[in-house]
PDB file of C-alpha atoms in Angstrom:
ATOM      1  CA  ALA A  17      88.422 102.366 119.155  1.00  0.00           C
ATOM      2  CA  ASN A  18      89.018 106.270 118.771  1.00  0.00           C
ATOM      3  CA  THR A  19      92.668 105.884 118.206  1.00  0.00           C
ATOM      4  CA  GLN A  20      92.643 109.348 116.301  1.00  0.00           C
ATOM      5  CA  CYS A  21      95.850 108.153 113.955  1.00  0.00           C
ATOM      6  CA  TRP A  22      95.586 111.130 111.914  1.00  0.00           C
ATOM      7  CA  ARG A  23      98.060 113.961 111.833  1.00  0.00           C
ATOM      8  CA  PHE A  24      97.562 117.208 109.896  1.00  0.00           C
ATOM      9  CA  ILE A  25     100.781 119.348 108.820  1.00  0.00           C
ATOM     10  CA  VAL A  26      99.577 122.878 107.716  1.00  0.00           C
ATOM     11  CA  VAL A  27     101.961 124.150 105.178  1.00  0.00           C
ATOM     12  CA  ARG A  28     102.180 127.802 104.658  1.00  0.00           C
ATOM     13  CA  ASP A  29     105.742 128.479 103.455  1.00  0.00           C
ATOM     14  CA  ASP A  30     105.854 129.106  99.711  1.00  0.00           C
ATOM     15  CA  ASN A  31     108.987 127.255  99.175  1.00  0.00           C
ATOM     16  CA  THR A  32     107.525 123.986 100.810  1.00  0.00           C
ATOM     17  CA  LYS A  33     104.644 124.300  98.889  1.00  0.00           C
ATOM     18  CA  SER A  34     106.585 124.530  95.683  1.00  0.00           C
ATOM     19  CA  GLU A  35     108.590 121.303  96.855  1.00  0.00           C
ATOM     20  CA  LEU A  36     105.363 119.349  97.623  1.00  0.00           C
ATOM     21  CA  ALA A  37     104.165 120.565  94.148  1.00  0.00           C
ATOM     22  CA  ASP A  38     107.055 119.208  92.474  1.00  0.00           C
ATOM     23  CA  THR A  39     106.550 115.563  94.233  1.00  0.00           C
ATOM     24  CA  LEU A  40     103.063 115.595  92.253  1.00  0.00           C
ATOM     25  CA  SER A  41     102.520 113.150  89.267  1.00  0.00           C
ATOM     26  CA  ALA A  42     102.981 115.253  85.849  1.00  0.00           C
ATOM     27  CA  ILE A  43      99.825 113.799  84.243  1.00  0.00           C
ATOM     28  CA  ASN A  44      96.123 113.807  85.135  1.00  0.00           C
ATOM     29  CA  PRO A  45      95.507 109.844  84.730  1.00  0.00           C
ATOM     30  CA  SER A  46      91.775 110.590  84.391  1.00  0.00           C
ATOM     31  CA  ILE A  47      92.040 112.653  81.282  1.00  0.00           C
ATOM     32  CA  GLU A  48      94.551 111.226  78.657  1.00  0.00           C
ATOM     33  CA  GLY A  49      96.952 113.753  77.603  1.00  0.00           C
ATOM     34  CA  ALA A  50      96.206 116.346  80.368  1.00  0.00           C
ATOM     35  CA  THR A  51      98.526 117.711  82.965  1.00  0.00           C
ATOM     36  CA  ASN A  52      97.746 117.578  86.454  1.00  0.00           C
ATOM     37  CA  PRO A  53      95.939 120.471  87.612  1.00  0.00           C
ATOM     38  CA  ALA A  54      96.587 119.672  91.453  1.00  0.00           C
ATOM     39  CA  THR A  55     100.174 120.843  90.774  1.00  0.00           C
ATOM     40  CA  ASP A  56      99.282 124.491  90.337  1.00  0.00           C
ATOM     41  CA  ALA A  57      96.918 124.348  93.051  1.00  0.00           C
ATOM     42  CA  VAL A  58      99.168 122.995  95.320  1.00  0.00           C
ATOM     43  CA  ARG A  59     101.782 125.758  94.585  1.00  0.00           C
ATOM     44  CA  ASN A  60      99.698 128.644  94.693  1.00  0.00           C
ATOM     45  CA  ALA A  61      97.257 127.778  97.640  1.00  0.00           C
ATOM     46  CA  PRO A  62      97.356 129.966 100.668  1.00  0.00           C
ATOM     47  CA  VAL A  63      97.927 126.593 102.768  1.00  0.00           C
ATOM     48  CA  VAL A  64      98.030 123.262 101.993  1.00  0.00           C
ATOM     49  CA  ILE A  65      97.065 120.527 104.600  1.00  0.00           C
ATOM     50  CA  VAL A  66      98.902 117.093 104.358  1.00  0.00           C
ATOM     51  CA  ALA A  67      97.509 114.279 106.412  1.00  0.00           C
ATOM     52  CA  CYS A  68      99.726 111.876 107.786  1.00  0.00           C
ATOM     53  CA  ALA A  69      98.650 108.584 110.154  1.00  0.00           C
ATOM     54  CA  GLU A  70     100.376 107.120 112.909  1.00  0.00           C
ATOM     55  CA  LEU A  71     100.926 103.634 111.960  1.00  0.00           C
ATOM     56  CA  GLY A  72      99.984 100.331 113.627  1.00  0.00           C
ATOM     57  CA  LYS A  73      97.043 102.206 115.798  1.00  0.00           C
ATOM     58  CA  SER A  74      94.056 101.932 113.745  1.00  0.00           C
ATOM     59  CA  GLY A  75      92.532  98.738 113.019  1.00  0.00           C
ATOM     60  CA  TYR A  76      94.417  96.873 116.047  1.00  0.00           C
ATOM     61  CA  ARG A  77      93.077  95.668 119.397  1.00  0.00           C
ATOM     62  CA  LYS A  78      94.153  97.999 121.950  1.00  0.00           C
ATOM     63  CA  ASP A  79      94.829  94.899 124.713  1.00  0.00           C
ATOM     64  CA  THR A  80      96.772  92.680 122.290  1.00  0.00           C
ATOM     65  CA  GLY A  81      98.246  94.639 119.470  1.00  0.00           C
ATOM     66  CA  GLU A  82      96.976  92.117 117.071  1.00  0.00           C
ATOM     67  CA  PRO A  83      95.002  93.196 113.800  1.00  0.00           C
ATOM     68  CA  ALA A  84      91.155  93.910 114.726  1.00  0.00           C
ATOM     69  CA  THR A  85      89.998  93.314 110.869  1.00  0.00           C
ATOM     70  CA  ASP A  86      91.415  91.514 107.980  1.00  0.00           C
ATOM     71  CA  LYS A  87      92.301  94.683 106.432  1.00  0.00           C
ATOM     72  CA  GLY A  88      95.680  94.862 108.635  1.00  0.00           C
ATOM     73  CA  ASP A  89      97.558  97.881 108.729  1.00  0.00           C
ATOM     74  CA  TYR A  90      95.437  99.816 105.966  1.00  0.00           C
ATOM     75  CA  TRP A  91      92.572 100.599 108.152  1.00  0.00           C
ATOM     76  CA  TYR A  92      94.442 103.844 108.815  1.00  0.00           C
ATOM     77  CA  MET A  93      93.283 105.025 105.465  1.00  0.00           C
ATOM     78  CA  PHE A  94      89.981 104.602 106.082  1.00  0.00           C
ATOM     79  CA  ASP A  95      90.114 106.982 109.363  1.00  0.00           C
ATOM     80  CA  VAL A  96      92.305 109.541 107.553  1.00  0.00           C
ATOM     81  CA  ALA A  97      89.829 109.688 104.674  1.00  0.00           C
ATOM     82  CA  LEU A  98      86.994 110.415 106.888  1.00  0.00           C
ATOM     83  CA  ALA A  99      88.798 112.938 108.870  1.00  0.00           C
ATOM     84  CA  MET A 100      90.224 114.558 105.589  1.00  0.00           C
ATOM     85  CA  GLN A 101      86.264 114.254 104.009  1.00  0.00           C
ATOM     86  CA  ASN A 102      85.261 116.218 107.217  1.00  0.00           C
ATOM     87  CA  LEU A 103      87.803 118.916 106.717  1.00  0.00           C
ATOM     88  CA  THR A 104      87.085 119.457 102.902  1.00  0.00           C
ATOM     89  CA  LEU A 105      83.386 119.524 103.562  1.00  0.00           C
ATOM     90  CA  ALA A 106      83.788 122.021 106.460  1.00  0.00           C
ATOM     91  CA  ALA A 107      85.694 124.021 103.791  1.00  0.00           C
ATOM     92  CA  HIS A 108      83.458 123.730 101.495  1.00  0.00           C
ATOM     93  CA  SER A 109      80.478 125.201 103.864  1.00  0.00           C
ATOM     94  CA  LEU A 110      82.930 128.214 104.301  1.00  0.00           C
ATOM     95  CA  GLY A 111      83.342 128.979 100.474  1.00  0.00           C
ATOM     96  CA  LEU A 112      86.811 127.641 100.581  1.00  0.00           C
ATOM     97  CA  GLY A 113      88.280 125.373  97.596  1.00  0.00           C
ATOM     98  CA  THR A 114      89.736 121.752  98.085  1.00  0.00           C
ATOM     99  CA  VAL A 115      90.956 119.014  96.247  1.00  0.00           C
ATOM    100  CA  HIS A 116      91.950 115.740  97.270  1.00  0.00           C
ATOM    101  CA  VAL A 117      95.529 114.734  96.009  1.00  0.00           C
ATOM    102  CA  GLY A 118      97.112 111.609  96.541  1.00  0.00           C
ATOM    103  CA  LEU A 119      99.497 110.792  93.378  1.00  0.00           C
ATOM    104  CA  PHE A 120     102.904 112.319  94.680  1.00  0.00           C
ATOM    105  CA  ASP A 121     105.980 110.916  95.642  1.00  0.00           C
ATOM    106  CA  THR A 122     105.245 109.830  99.072  1.00  0.00           C
ATOM    107  CA  LYS A 123     109.100 109.149 100.145  1.00  0.00           C
ATOM    108  CA  ARG A 124     109.835 112.703  98.916  1.00  0.00           C
ATOM    109  CA  VAL A 125     107.188 114.203 100.911  1.00  0.00           C
ATOM    110  CA  THR A 126     107.869 112.520 103.848  1.00  0.00           C
ATOM    111  CA  SER A 127     111.357 113.925 103.694  1.00  0.00           C
ATOM    112  CA  ILE A 128     110.455 117.240 102.801  1.00  0.00           C
ATOM    113  CA  LEU A 129     108.024 117.473 105.938  1.00  0.00           C
ATOM    114  CA  ASP A 130     110.600 115.845 108.286  1.00  0.00           C
ATOM    115  CA  VAL A 131     107.776 113.225 109.007  1.00  0.00           C
ATOM    116  CA  PRO A 132     108.954 110.659 111.796  1.00  0.00           C
ATOM    117  CA  ASP A 133     109.491 107.102 111.192  1.00  0.00           C
ATOM    118  CA  GLY A 134     106.054 105.352 112.370  1.00  0.00           C
ATOM    119  CA  PHE A 135     103.815 107.838 110.590  1.00  0.00           C
ATOM    120  CA  CYS A 136     102.802 107.492 106.781  1.00  0.00           C
ATOM    121  CA  VAL A 137     101.774 110.648 104.579  1.00  0.00           C
ATOM    122  CA  VAL A 138      98.603 109.603 103.053  1.00  0.00           C
ATOM    123  CA  GLU A 139      97.100 112.843 101.072  1.00  0.00           C
ATOM    124  CA  MET A 140      97.060 116.448 100.708  1.00  0.00           C
ATOM    125  CA  THR A 141      94.750 119.095 100.009  1.00  0.00           C
ATOM    126  CA  PRO A 142      95.139 122.869  98.963  1.00  0.00           C
ATOM    127  CA  LEU A 143      93.037 125.159 100.641  1.00  0.00           C
ATOM    128  CA  GLY A 144      91.877 128.559  99.798  1.00  0.00           C
ATOM    129  CA  TYR A 145      89.033 130.751  97.907  1.00  0.00           C
ATOM    130  CA  LEU A 146      88.651 129.779  94.615  1.00  0.00           C
ATOM    131  CA  ASP A 147      89.494 131.978  91.583  1.00  0.00           C
ATOM    132  CA  GLN A 148      86.369 130.782  89.733  1.00  0.00           C
ATOM    133  CA  GLU A 149      83.444 128.585  90.845  1.00  0.00           C
ATOM    134  CA  PRO A 150      83.791 125.136  89.067  1.00  0.00           C
ATOM    135  CA  GLY A 151      80.882 123.658  87.436  1.00  0.00           C
ATOM    136  CA  PRO A 152      79.009 120.489  88.536  1.00  0.00           C
ATOM    137  CA  LYS A 153      80.814 117.148  88.146  1.00  0.00           C
ATOM    138  CA  PRO A 154      79.531 114.312  86.422  1.00  0.00           C
ATOM    139  CA  ARG A 155      78.251 111.783  88.467  1.00  0.00           C
ATOM    140  CA  LYS A 156      77.319 108.182  87.783  1.00  0.00           C
ATOM    141  CA  GLU A 157      73.786 107.104  87.717  1.00  0.00           C
ATOM    142  CA  LEU A 158      72.528 105.613  91.106  1.00  0.00           C
ATOM    143  CA  SER A 159      71.713 102.588  89.588  1.00  0.00           C
ATOM    144  CA  GLU A 160      75.596 102.007  88.750  1.00  0.00           C
ATOM    145  CA  THR A 161      76.468 102.615  92.405  1.00  0.00           C
ATOM    146  CA  ILE A 162      73.374 101.251  94.361  1.00  0.00           C
ATOM    147  CA  PHE A 163      72.642  97.529  94.657  1.00  0.00           C
ATOM    148  CA  TYR A 164      69.734  96.029  96.878  1.00  0.00           C
ATOM    149  CA  ASP A 165      70.537  92.893  98.919  1.00  0.00           C
ATOM    150  CA  LYS A 166      73.436  91.795  96.634  1.00  0.00           C
ATOM    151  CA  TYR A 167      76.102  93.416  94.633  1.00  0.00           C
ATOM    152  CA  GLY A 168      74.727  94.108  91.050  1.00  0.00           C
ATOM    153  CA  LEU A 169      70.656  94.168  91.606  1.00  0.00           C
ATOM    154  CA  ASN A 170      69.009  96.732  91.319  1.00  0.00           C
TER     155      ASN A 170
END
């Protein structure tokens, strides 16, 4: 339907980036006892890209306004994620570092950035040159993530 429901806020102001960093979860839920490394990245990056979605557009029929899928209003998450993935891949191709950040206080971020009603903050990514090149991330075996013909069949 080409609704292009995404909107990007490019945050350059240091005070605003610091406010955004303060909205992040203090812990890293992936590693027990670890702090959230994205906090410093958001605070110190040259820019932070905040992705928002216009609600009620993506996943709805243009002619009737009714949901086009059984996923309801959450289809915007799919559209925004695709746009952000393209942004992060393009950044990586230019030698820039990014990280998808989603563990933040959405209401506070909405207030800090004056996001209007009818729009939702989905995620943010700090963007800049890395201090050091990260090593490879562990990946699951393909047999854990790819199935043939039916779920669970290898």
